[in-house]
Coordinates of C-alpha atoms in Angstrom, one line a residue:
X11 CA 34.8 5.3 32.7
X12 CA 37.4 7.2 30.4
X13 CA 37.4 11.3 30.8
X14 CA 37.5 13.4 28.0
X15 CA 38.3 17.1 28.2
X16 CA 36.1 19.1 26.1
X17 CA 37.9 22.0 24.1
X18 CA 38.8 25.5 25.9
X19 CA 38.1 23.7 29.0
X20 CA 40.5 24.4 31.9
X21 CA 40.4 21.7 34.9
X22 CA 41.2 23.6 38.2
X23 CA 41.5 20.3 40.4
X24 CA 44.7 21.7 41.9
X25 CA 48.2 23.1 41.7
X26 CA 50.9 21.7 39.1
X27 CA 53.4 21.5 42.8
X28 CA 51.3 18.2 43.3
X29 CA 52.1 16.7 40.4
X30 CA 55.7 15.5 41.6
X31 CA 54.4 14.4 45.0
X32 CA 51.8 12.5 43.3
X33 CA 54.5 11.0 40.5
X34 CA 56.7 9.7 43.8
X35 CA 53.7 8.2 45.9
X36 CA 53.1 6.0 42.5
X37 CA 56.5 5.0 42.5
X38 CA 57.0 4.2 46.3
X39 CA 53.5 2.3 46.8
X40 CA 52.2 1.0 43.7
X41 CA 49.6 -0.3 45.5
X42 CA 48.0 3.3 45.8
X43 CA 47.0 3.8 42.3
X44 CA 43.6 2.8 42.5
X45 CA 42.8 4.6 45.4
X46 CA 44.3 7.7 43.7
X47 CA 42.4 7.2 40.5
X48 CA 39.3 6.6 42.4
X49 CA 39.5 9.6 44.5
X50 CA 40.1 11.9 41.4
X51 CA 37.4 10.4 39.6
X52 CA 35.0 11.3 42.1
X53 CA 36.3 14.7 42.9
X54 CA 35.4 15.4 39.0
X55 CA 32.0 12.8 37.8
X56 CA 29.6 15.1 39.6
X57 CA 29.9 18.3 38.6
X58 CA 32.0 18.6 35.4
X59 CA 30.8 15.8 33.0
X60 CA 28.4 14.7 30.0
X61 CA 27.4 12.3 28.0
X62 CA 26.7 12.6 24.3
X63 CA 22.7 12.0 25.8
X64 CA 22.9 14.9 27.6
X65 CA 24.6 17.2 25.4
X66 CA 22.2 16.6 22.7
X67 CA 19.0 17.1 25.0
X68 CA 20.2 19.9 26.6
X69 CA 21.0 21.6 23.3
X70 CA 17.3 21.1 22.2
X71 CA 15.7 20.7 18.8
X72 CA 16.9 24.0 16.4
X73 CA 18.2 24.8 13.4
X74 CA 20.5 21.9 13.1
X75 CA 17.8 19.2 13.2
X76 CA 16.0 21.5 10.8
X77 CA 18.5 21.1 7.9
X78 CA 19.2 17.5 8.9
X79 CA 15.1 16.3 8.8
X80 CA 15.6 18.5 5.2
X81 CA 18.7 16.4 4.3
X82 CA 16.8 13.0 5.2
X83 CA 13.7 13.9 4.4
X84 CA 15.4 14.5 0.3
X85 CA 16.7 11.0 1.1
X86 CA 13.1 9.6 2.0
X87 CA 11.7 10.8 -1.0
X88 CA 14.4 9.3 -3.4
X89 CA 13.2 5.9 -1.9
X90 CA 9.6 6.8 -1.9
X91 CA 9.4 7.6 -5.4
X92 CA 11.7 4.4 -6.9
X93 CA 8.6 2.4 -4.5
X94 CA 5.8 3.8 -6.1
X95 CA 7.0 3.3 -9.5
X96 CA 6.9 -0.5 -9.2
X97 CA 3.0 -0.1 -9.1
X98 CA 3.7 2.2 -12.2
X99 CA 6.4 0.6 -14.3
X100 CA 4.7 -3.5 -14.4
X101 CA 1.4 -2.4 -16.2
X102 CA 4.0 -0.2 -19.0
X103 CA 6.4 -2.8 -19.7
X104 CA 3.2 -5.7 -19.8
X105 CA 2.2 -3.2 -23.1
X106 CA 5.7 -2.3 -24.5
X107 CA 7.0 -5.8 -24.1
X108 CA 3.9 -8.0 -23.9
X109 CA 6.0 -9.5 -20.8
X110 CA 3.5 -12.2 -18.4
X111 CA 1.7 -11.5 -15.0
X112 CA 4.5 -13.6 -13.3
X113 CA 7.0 -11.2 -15.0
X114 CA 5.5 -8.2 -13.6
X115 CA 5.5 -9.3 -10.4
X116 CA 9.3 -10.4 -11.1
X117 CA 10.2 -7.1 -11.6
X118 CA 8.7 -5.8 -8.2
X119 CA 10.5 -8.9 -6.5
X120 CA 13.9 -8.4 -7.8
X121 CA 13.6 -4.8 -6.1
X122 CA 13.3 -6.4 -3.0
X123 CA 15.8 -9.4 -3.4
X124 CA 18.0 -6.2 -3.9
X125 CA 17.2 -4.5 -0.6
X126 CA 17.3 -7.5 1.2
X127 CA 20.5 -8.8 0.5
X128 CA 21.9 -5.4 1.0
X129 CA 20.1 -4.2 4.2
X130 CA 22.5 -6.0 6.8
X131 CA 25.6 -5.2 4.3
X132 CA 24.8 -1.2 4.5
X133 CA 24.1 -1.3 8.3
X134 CA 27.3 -3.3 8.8
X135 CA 28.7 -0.1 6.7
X136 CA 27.0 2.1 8.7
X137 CA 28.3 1.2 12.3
X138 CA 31.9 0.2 11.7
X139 CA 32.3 3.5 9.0
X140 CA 29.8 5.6 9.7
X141 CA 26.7 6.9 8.8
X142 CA 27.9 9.4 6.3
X143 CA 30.4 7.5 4.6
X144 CA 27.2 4.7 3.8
X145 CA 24.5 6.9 2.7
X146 CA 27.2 9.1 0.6
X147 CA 27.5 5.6 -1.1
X148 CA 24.0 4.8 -1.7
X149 CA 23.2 7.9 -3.1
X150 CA 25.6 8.0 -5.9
X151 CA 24.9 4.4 -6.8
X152 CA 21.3 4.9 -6.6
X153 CA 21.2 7.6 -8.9
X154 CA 23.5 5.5 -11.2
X155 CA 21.9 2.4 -11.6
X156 CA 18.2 4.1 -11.9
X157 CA 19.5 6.7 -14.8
X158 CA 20.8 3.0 -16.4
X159 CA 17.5 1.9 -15.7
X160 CA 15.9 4.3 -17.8
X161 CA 17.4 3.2 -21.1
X162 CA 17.5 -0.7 -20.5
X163 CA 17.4 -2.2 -24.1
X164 CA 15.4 -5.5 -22.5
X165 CA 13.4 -7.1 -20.1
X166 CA 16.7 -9.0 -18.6
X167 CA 18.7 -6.1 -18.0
X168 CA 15.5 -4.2 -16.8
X169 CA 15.7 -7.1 -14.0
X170 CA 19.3 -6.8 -13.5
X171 CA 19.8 -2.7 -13.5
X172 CA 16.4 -3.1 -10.9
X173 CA 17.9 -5.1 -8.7
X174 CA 21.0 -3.2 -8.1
X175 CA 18.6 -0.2 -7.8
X176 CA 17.3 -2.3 -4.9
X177 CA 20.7 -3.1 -3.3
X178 CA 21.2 1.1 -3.3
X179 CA 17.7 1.7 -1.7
X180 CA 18.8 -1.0 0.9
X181 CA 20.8 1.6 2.7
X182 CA 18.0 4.4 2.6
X183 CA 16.8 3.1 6.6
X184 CA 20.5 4.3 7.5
X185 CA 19.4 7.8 7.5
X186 CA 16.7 7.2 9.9
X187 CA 19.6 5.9 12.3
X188 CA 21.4 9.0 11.6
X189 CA 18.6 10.9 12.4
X190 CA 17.5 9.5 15.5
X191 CA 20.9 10.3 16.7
X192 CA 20.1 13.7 16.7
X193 CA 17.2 14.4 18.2
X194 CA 16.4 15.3 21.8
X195 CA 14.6 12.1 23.7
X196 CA 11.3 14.4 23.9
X197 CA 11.1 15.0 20.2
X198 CA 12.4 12.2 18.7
X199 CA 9.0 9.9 18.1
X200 CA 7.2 12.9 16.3
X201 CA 10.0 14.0 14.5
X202 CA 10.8 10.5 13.4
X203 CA 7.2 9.6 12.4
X204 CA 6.8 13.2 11.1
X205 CA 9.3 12.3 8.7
X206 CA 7.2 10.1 6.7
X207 CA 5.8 13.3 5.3
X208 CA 8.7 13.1 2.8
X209 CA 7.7 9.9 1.6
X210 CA 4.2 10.5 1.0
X211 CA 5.1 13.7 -0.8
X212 CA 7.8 11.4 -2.5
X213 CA 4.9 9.0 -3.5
X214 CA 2.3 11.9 -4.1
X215 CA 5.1 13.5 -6.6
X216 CA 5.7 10.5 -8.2
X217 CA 2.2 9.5 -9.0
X218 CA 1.8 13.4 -10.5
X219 CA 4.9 13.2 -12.6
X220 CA 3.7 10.1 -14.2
X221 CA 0.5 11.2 -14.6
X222 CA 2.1 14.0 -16.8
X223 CA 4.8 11.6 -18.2
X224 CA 3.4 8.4 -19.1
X225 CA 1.0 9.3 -22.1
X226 CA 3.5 11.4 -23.6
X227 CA 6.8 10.7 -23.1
X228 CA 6.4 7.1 -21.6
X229 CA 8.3 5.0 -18.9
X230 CA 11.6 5.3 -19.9
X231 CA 11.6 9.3 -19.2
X232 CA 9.6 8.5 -16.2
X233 CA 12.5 6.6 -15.1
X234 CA 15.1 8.9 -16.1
X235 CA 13.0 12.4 -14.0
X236 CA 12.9 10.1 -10.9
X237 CA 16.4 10.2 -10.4
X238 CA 16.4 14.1 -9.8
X239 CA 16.1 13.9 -5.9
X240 CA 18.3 11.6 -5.9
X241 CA 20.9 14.0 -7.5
X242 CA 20.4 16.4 -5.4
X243 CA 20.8 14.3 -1.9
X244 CA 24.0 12.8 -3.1
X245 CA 25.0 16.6 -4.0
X246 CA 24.0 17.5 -0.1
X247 CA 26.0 14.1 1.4
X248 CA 29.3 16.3 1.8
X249 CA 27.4 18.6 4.3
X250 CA 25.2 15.7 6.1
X251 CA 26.3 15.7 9.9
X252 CA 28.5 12.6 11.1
X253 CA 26.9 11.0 14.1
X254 CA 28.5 12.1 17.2
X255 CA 27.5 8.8 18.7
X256 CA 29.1 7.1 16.2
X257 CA 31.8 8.9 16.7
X258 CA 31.8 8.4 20.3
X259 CA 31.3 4.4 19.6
X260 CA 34.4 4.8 17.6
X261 CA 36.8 6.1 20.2
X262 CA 36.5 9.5 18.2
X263 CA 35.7 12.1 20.6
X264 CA 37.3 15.1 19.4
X265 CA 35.1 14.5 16.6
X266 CA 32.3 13.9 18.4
X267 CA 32.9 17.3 20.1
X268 CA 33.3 18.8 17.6
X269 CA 30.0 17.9 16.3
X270 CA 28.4 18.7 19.7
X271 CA 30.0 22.4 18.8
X272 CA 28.1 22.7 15.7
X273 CA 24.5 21.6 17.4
X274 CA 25.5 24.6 19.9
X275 CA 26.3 26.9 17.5
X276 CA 23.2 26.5 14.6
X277 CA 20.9 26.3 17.8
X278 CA 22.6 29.7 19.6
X279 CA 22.9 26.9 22.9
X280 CA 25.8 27.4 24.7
X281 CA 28.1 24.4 24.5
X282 CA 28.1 22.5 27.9
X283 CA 31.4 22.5 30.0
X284 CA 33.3 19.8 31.2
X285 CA 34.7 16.5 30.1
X286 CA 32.6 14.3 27.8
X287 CA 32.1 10.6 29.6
X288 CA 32.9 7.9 27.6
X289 CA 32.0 4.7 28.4
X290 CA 35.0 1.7 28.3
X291 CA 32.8 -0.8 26.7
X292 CA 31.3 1.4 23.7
X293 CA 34.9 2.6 22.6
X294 CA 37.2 -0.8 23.4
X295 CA 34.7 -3.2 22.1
X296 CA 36.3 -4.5 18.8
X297 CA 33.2 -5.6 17.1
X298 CA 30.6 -2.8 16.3
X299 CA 27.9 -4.1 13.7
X300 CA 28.3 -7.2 14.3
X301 CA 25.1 -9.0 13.6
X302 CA 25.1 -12.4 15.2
X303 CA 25.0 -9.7 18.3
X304 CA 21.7 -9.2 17.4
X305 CA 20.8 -12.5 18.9
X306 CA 22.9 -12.6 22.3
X307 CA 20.3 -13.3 25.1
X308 CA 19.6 -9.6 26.1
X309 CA 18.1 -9.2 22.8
X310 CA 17.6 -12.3 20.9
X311 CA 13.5 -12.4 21.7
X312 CA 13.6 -8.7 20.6
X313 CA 15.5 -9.1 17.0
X314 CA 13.3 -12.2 16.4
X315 CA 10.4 -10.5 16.9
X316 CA 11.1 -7.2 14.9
X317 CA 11.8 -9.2 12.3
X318 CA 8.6 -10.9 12.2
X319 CA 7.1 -7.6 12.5
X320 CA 8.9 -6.0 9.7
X321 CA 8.3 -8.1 7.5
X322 CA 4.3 -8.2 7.8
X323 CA 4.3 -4.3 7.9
X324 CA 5.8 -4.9 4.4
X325 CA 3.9 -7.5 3.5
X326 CA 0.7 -5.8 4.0
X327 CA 1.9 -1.8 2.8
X328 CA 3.7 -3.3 -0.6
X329 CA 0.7 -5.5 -1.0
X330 CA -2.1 -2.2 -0.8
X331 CA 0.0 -0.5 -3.0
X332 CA 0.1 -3.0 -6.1
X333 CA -3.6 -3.9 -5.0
X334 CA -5.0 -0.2 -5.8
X335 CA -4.0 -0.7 -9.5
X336 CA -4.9 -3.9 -9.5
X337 CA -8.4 -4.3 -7.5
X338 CA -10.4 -1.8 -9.4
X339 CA -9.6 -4.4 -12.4
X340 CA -10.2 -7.0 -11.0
X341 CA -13.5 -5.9 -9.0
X342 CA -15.4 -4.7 -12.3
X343 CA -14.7 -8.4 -13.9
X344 CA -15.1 -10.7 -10.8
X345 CA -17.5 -8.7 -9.0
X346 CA -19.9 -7.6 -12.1
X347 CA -23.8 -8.8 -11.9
X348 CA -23.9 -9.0 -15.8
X349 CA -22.6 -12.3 -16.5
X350 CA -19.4 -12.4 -18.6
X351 CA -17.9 -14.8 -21.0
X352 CA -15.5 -17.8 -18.7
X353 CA -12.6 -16.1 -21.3
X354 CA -13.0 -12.9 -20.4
X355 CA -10.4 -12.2 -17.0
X356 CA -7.8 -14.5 -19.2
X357 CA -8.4 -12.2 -22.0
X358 CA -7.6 -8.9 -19.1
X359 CA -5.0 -10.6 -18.1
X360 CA -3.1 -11.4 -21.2
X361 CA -4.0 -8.0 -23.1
X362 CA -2.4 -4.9 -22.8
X363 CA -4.4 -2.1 -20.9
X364 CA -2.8 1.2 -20.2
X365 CA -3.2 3.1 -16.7
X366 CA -6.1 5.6 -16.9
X367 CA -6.1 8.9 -15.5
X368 CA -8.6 7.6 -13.2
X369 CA -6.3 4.9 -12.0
X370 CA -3.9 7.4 -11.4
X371 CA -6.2 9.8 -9.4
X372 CA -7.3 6.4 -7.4
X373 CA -3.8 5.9 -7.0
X374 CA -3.0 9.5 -5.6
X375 CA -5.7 9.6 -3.2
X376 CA -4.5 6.8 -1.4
X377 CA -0.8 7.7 -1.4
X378 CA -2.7 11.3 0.8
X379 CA -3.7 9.0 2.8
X380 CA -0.1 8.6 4.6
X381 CA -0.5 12.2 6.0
X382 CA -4.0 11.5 8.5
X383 CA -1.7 8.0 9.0
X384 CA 0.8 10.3 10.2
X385 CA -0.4 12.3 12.4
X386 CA -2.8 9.5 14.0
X387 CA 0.5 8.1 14.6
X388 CA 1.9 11.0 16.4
X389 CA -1.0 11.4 18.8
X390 CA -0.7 7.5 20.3
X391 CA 2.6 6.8 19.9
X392 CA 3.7 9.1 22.9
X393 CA 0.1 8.9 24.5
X394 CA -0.3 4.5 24.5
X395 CA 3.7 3.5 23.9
X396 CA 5.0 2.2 20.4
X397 CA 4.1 -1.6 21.2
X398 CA 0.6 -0.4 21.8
X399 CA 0.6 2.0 18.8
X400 CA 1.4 -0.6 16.8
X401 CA -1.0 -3.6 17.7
X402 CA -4.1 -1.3 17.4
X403 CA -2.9 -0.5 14.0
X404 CA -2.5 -4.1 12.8
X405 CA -5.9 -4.6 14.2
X406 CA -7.7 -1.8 12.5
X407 CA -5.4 -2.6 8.5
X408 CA -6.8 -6.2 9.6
X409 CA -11.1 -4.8 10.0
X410 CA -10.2 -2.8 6.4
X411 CA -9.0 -5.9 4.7
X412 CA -12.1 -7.5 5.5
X413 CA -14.4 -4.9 3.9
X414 CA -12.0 -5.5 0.8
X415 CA -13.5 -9.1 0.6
X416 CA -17.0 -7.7 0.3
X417 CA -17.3 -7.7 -3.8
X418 CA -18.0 -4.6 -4.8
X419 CA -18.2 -2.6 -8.0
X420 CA -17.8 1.1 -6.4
X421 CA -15.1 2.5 -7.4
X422 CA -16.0 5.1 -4.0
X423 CA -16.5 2.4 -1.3
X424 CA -13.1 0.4 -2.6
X425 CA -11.5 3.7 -3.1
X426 CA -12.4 4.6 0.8
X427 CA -11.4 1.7 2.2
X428 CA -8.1 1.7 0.3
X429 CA -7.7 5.5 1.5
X430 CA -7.9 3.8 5.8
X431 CA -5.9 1.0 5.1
X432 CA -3.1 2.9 3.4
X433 CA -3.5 5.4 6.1
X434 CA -3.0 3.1 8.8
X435 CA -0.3 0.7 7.4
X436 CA 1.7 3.8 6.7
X437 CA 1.5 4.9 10.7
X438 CA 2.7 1.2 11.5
X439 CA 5.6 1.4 9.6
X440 CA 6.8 4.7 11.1
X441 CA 5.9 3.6 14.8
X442 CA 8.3 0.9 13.7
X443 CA 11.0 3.4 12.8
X444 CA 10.7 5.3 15.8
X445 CA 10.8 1.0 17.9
X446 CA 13.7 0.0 16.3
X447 CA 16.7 2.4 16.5
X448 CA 15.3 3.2 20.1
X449 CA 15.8 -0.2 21.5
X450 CA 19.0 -1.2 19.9
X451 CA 22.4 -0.1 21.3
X452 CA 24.5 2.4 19.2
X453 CA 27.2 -0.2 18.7
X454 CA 24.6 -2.6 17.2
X455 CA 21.9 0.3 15.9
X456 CA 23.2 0.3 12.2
X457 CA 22.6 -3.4 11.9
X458 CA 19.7 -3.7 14.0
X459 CA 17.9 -1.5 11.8
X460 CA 19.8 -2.2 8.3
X461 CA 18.4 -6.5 9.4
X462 CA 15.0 -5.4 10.0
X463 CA 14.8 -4.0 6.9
X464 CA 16.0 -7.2 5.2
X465 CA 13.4 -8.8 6.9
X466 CA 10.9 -6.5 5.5
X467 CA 11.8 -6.8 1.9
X468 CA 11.4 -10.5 2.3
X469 CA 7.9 -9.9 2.7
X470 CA 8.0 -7.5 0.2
X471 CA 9.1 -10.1 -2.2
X472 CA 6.1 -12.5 -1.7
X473 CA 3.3 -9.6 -2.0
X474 CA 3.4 -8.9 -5.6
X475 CA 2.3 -12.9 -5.7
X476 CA -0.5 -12.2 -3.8
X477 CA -2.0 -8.7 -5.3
X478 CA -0.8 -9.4 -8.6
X479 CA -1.2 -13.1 -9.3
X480 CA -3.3 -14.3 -6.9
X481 CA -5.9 -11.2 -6.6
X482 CA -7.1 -11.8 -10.3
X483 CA -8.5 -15.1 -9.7
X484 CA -9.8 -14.6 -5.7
X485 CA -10.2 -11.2 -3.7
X486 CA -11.2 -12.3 -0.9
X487 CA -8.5 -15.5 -0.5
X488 CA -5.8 -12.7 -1.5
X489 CA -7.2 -10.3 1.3
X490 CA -7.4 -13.1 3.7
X491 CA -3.9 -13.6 3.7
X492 CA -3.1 -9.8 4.4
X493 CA -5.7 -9.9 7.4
X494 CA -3.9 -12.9 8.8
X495 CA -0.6 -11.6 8.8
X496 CA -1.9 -8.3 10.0
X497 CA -3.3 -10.1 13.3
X498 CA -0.1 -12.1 13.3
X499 CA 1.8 -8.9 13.7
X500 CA -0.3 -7.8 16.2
X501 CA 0.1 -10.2 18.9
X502 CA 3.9 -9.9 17.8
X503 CA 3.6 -6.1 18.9
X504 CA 2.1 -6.7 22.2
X505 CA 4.7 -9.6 23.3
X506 CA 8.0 -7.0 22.1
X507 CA 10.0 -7.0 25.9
X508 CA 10.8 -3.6 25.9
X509 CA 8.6 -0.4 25.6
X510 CA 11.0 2.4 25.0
X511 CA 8.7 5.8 25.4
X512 CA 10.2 8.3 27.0
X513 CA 13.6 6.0 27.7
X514 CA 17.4 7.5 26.3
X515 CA 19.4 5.7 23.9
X516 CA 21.7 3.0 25.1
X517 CA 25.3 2.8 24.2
X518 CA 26.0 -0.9 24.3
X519 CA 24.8 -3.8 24.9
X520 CA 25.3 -4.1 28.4
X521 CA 23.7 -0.7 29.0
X522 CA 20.8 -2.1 27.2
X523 CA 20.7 -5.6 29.1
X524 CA 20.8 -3.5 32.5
X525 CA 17.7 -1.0 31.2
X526 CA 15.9 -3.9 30.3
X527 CA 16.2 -5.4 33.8
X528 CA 15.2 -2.2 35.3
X529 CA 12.1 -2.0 33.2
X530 CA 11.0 -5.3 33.8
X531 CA 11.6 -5.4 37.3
X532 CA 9.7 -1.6 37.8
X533 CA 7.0 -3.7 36.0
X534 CA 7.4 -6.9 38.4
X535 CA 6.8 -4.1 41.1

């Protein structure tokens, strides 16, 4: 273990006149310095030390995590709203520039192609430079490349100014990892998973600026308004907190308590006293985000298994939230008793129709349907455990999927169960936000997350194939697919090794190799 003294600490382990006596011993009998070493380590572990752990749950949840969740939440929003407008933007640029179905559901794709090559890039970033330094990154590109977006002359550099928007919004997960880092063990599910307030507000805003927007002004200005909370979290990055386990990974601890200081001081906690303990393998280890880690034996059946998981959860929300603009289409022509002309869903699919109000109100209602997710998610995910939480969830998105097959014209019954589905994918994902950062190390919990999130945007790419393109010509083979990979996910979920409510973070990978035999042997028991 390596001490650290914490500032206006004074150690009163004895006299300086023992200093000498001490420096001769060493140079007489080398052999003693062990034994010396030892016995002033143990004079000192029990009653004057901390760990980064400690200090931030005995300092509770205040003020500080109040302007942080702010901070993030800002950040959440941002990449909330540049999601919803996919659903938005395809049906606009299919009437400006008469572009195909397959082209529409290009431009959804290339977001994701963005985010998933740049997921493990930003959480590599993230561990070996910080937090901070990444998301201070992401926001001034984001807000950048989407302003560019705005006034894209063609279809081509719409593709290419969306894709780096998707590399930006790859980094967005980071700021769950910096806020996990913060939070007190008890408190960090709900505040986590009560974070996905900001996205559904981010999706709820979106869908009521366009609303306002689009028949006026059109998609280019639509564009162009989204970027506004995106200016104002990059203006806010100077103040966002540096992790202090990050900077404890980094052999920074003066940092780190100086950080520790600041959590004291906005919560009116005083500051514990003592050395902080730091331990030798978190800050000698010369290979923080490294991501082939991710697969070393002590977590290799973990990673693989996250990243299955991911990438359904994607799979399946991406997919319900093209399908709302798409099904009610779709339902009224395939599912109609009056019999129609064999030309008439080519004819829909090649003409240009405009996004009703209606559609927009059918879209809105849906996107409120994150907030019941929410706090469904909240109640069972401390209650049942997150691997629990988030098989039942898969299993109930999987019985909604199947009332999506039944062909229907009711805009009311498809609205409904659009409203549970939504609801309930949405508490899957954040159950998975709260999973992920708790059972990876803080050496490796930049790039555990950042390649989870890769993994989800590869499913994300393969949706808009399925609600776009494949939805107009079957419901119920497109909804099939969504109910399979749901079930899939499920028994993913319930194999995970390691359920991680109510267990602290782990530093390294050894710490988190020696928790997981302690788990699994308590279970053996």
């Amino acid at each position: 273990m390596v001490l650290r003294r914490s500032k206006g600490y004074q150690d009163i382990e004895g006299s300086t006149s023992t200093a000498p006596t001490t420096r001769n011993e060493l140079n007489d009998d080398d052999n003693s310095l062990p034994q010396d070493i030892e016995m002033a380590s143990v004079s000192v572990v029990p009653d004057d030390t901390f760990t980064v752990t400690q200090a931030v749950n005995a300092l509770g949840f205040g003020w500080f995590q109040v302007k942080l969740s702010l901070w993030t939440g800002l950040c959440w929003m941002a990449d909330s709203m540049e999601m919803t407008i996919l659903s938005i933007l395809s049906p606009a640029l299919h009437c400006d520039w008469h572009i195909s179905r397959y082209q529409q559901a290009l431009t959804t794709t290339v977001v994701f192609l963005g985010m998933m090559l740049s997921s493990t890039f930003w959480g590599n970033l993230s561990d070996r430079y910080g937090r901070k330094h990444a998301l201070t990154l992401c926001a001034v590109l984001l807000f950048y490349y989407g302003l560019l977006s705005a006034i894209a002359p063609s279809f081509m550099w719409i593709l290419l100014l969306r894709g780096l928007v998707g590399f930006a919004i790859g980094c967005t997960p980071q700021s769950v990892t910096l806020y996990a880092e913060f939070l007190p063990t008890k408190q960090r599910a709900k505040c986590v998973v009560l974070l996905d307030c900001f996205w559904a507000l981010g999706a709820c805003f979106e869908v009521a600026l366009a609303l306002v927007v689009m028949p006026t002004l059109g998609w280019q200005w639509l564009l162009a308004l989204s970027t506004g909370p995106l200016l104002a979290f990059a203006l806010v990055c100077p103040w966002l907190p540096e992790s202090a386990r990050f900077h404890v990974a980094s052999g920074q601890t003066d940092k780190a308590l100086e950080t520790l200081e600041k959590i004291a001081k906005d919560n009116g906690k005083p500051m514990l006293l003592g050395r902080l303990v730091v331990d030798d393998a978190t800050t000698s280890s010369p290979h923080r985000g490294r991501f082939r880690d991710l697969l070393v034996p002590s977590l290799r059946r973990t990673s693989l298994l996250l990243w299955f998981i991911w990438m359904a959860c994607a799979f399946c929300y991406y997919g319900l939230v093209l399908m709302t603009t798409e099904l009610f289409e779709t339902s009224s022509i395939l599912c109609s008793r009056t019999p129609l002309p064999s030309q008439t869903l080519d004819t829909c699919a090649a003409d240009c129709k405009q996004l009703q109000t209606t559609d927009y109100m059918d879209l809105l209602w849906t996107t409120l349907a994150e907030f019941p997710g929410i706090f469904i998610t909240i109640f069972t995910i401390e209650r049942f455990g997150r691997k629990k939480t988030m098989a039942v969830q898969f299993v109930v998105y999987a019985v909604c999927c199947c009332f999506l097959m039944v062909c229907s014209e009711k805009r009311v019954f498809l609205t409904v169960m659009l409203f549970l589905a939504r609801g309930i994918i949405a508490g899957v994902f954040q159950a998975a936000y709260v999973y992920t950062p708790e059972v990876y190390p803080t050496s490796l919990r930049a790039v555990g997350v950042g390649s989870c999130s890769a993994m989800a945007r590869l499913g994300a790419m393969v949706t808009p194939y399925v609600a776009q393109v494949l939805l107009k010509s079957s419901i119920s083979f497109a909804t099939t697919i969504y109910t399979v990979a749901a079930l899939m996910a499920a028994v993913a979920c319930l194999i995970l090794p390691f359920e991680t409510t109510g267990k602290e973070l782990t530093e390294n990978v050894q710490q988190h190799a020696n928790a997981n035999v302690r788990t699994n042997g308590t279970t053996t028991n």
